[in-house]
Coordinates of C-alpha atoms in Angstrom, one line a residue:
X1 CA 80.0 37.7 54.9
X2 CA 80.3 40.5 57.4
X3 CA 84.1 40.7 57.1
X4 CA 83.9 41.1 53.4
X5 CA 81.4 43.9 53.6
X6 CA 83.4 45.7 56.2
X7 CA 86.7 45.5 54.4
X8 CA 85.4 46.3 50.9
X9 CA 83.6 49.4 52.2
X10 CA 86.5 50.6 54.2
X11 CA 84.8 50.2 57.6
X12 CA 88.1 49.8 59.4
X13 CA 86.9 49.7 63.0
X14 CA 84.1 47.2 62.1
X15 CA 86.7 45.0 60.4
X16 CA 88.9 45.1 63.5
X17 CA 86.0 44.3 65.7
X18 CA 85.0 41.3 63.5
X19 CA 88.6 40.1 63.4
X20 CA 89.0 40.5 67.1
X21 CA 85.9 38.3 67.5
X22 CA 87.2 35.5 65.2
X23 CA 86.5 36.6 61.7
X24 CA 88.9 34.8 59.3
X25 CA 91.0 37.3 57.3
X26 CA 91.3 34.7 54.5
X27 CA 87.6 33.6 54.3
X28 CA 86.5 33.3 50.8
X29 CA 83.0 34.1 49.5
X30 CA 81.1 32.2 46.8
X31 CA 83.3 33.7 44.1
X32 CA 86.5 32.7 46.0
X33 CA 87.3 36.4 46.8
X34 CA 88.8 37.2 50.2
X35 CA 88.4 40.3 52.3
X36 CA 91.7 41.6 50.7
X37 CA 90.2 41.2 47.2
X38 CA 87.3 43.4 48.2
X39 CA 89.4 46.0 49.9
X40 CA 91.8 46.1 46.9
X41 CA 88.9 46.3 44.5
X42 CA 87.6 49.4 46.2
X43 CA 91.1 50.9 46.9
X44 CA 90.6 50.9 50.7
X45 CA 94.2 51.6 51.6
X46 CA 93.9 51.5 55.4
X47 CA 91.9 48.3 55.4
X48 CA 94.5 46.7 53.0
X49 CA 97.2 47.7 55.5
X50 CA 95.3 46.1 58.4
X51 CA 94.8 42.8 56.5
X52 CA 98.5 42.7 55.4
X53 CA 99.5 43.4 59.0
X54 CA 97.4 40.4 60.1
X55 CA 99.3 38.2 57.6
X56 CA 96.4 37.5 55.2
X57 CA 97.2 35.6 52.0
X58 CA 98.2 38.3 49.6
X59 CA 98.2 35.8 46.7
X60 CA 94.8 34.2 47.3
X61 CA 93.1 33.5 44.0
X62 CA 89.4 33.8 43.3
X63 CA 87.6 31.2 41.3
X64 CA 88.5 33.0 38.1
X65 CA 92.2 33.2 39.1
X66 CA 92.2 36.9 40.2
X67 CA 94.6 37.9 42.9
X68 CA 94.2 40.9 45.2
X69 CA 96.8 42.7 43.1
X70 CA 94.7 42.1 40.0
X71 CA 91.7 43.4 41.8
X72 CA 93.1 46.9 42.6
X73 CA 90.6 49.5 41.5
X74 CA 88.4 47.0 39.7
X75 CA 85.1 47.6 41.6
X76 CA 82.6 50.1 40.3
X77 CA 82.8 52.5 43.1
X78 CA 86.6 52.4 43.4
X79 CA 88.6 55.6 43.6
X80 CA 89.9 56.8 40.2
X81 CA 93.0 58.3 42.0
X82 CA 95.8 56.8 40.0
X83 CA 98.4 57.7 42.7
X84 CA 96.3 55.8 45.3
X85 CA 96.0 52.8 43.1
X86 CA 99.8 52.8 42.5
X87 CA 100.4 53.1 46.3
X88 CA 98.1 50.1 46.9
X89 CA 99.9 48.1 44.2
X90 CA 103.2 48.9 45.8
X91 CA 102.0 48.0 49.3
X92 CA 100.7 44.6 48.0
X93 CA 103.9 43.9 46.1
X94 CA 106.0 44.8 49.1
X95 CA 104.0 42.2 51.0
X96 CA 104.8 39.6 48.4
X97 CA 101.7 39.9 46.2
X98 CA 101.9 38.9 42.5
X99 CA 99.6 39.3 39.6
X100 CA 97.8 36.2 38.2
X101 CA 99.4 34.6 35.1
X102 CA 96.4 35.7 33.1
X103 CA 97.0 39.3 34.1
X104 CA 100.7 39.1 33.3
X105 CA 99.9 37.7 29.9
X106 CA 97.3 40.5 29.2
X107 CA 99.8 43.1 30.3
X108 CA 102.4 41.6 28.0
X109 CA 99.9 41.7 25.1
X110 CA 99.2 45.4 25.9
X111 CA 102.9 46.1 25.9
X112 CA 103.4 44.1 22.6
X113 CA 100.6 46.0 20.9
X114 CA 102.1 49.4 21.7
X115 CA 99.8 50.2 24.6
X116 CA 96.5 49.5 22.9
X117 CA 93.8 48.3 25.2
X118 CA 92.9 44.7 24.9
X119 CA 90.3 44.9 27.6
X120 CA 88.6 47.8 29.3
X121 CA 89.5 50.0 32.2
X122 CA 92.4 48.7 34.3
X123 CA 91.4 45.1 33.5
X124 CA 93.1 43.4 30.7
X125 CA 91.6 39.9 30.9

């Protein structure tokens, strides 16, 4: 979907143009991911702000239960800037976003095991 490509690649003006011409900010792709999932996955801060300002569903769940907050920094080409990732997480939380129950459970396991990774990277599922 064009809106997904624009938002996950940080093409802010293209995203605005598509939205101005009727693109649904909560449209889900075949995996149930919304434009916000893609923008969060690639750490596209300005695009995330645009989608939040347009009242997108910050707690939309993909088919595997992933929320945009879970997706932050999860895509292969995402920035590895930890401060940026934390700013994005805070922005999403301030907009009312929550982690999926699976993510919360994995985070608890990580905490209970003294910080050992139970998954890989930022993903603990």
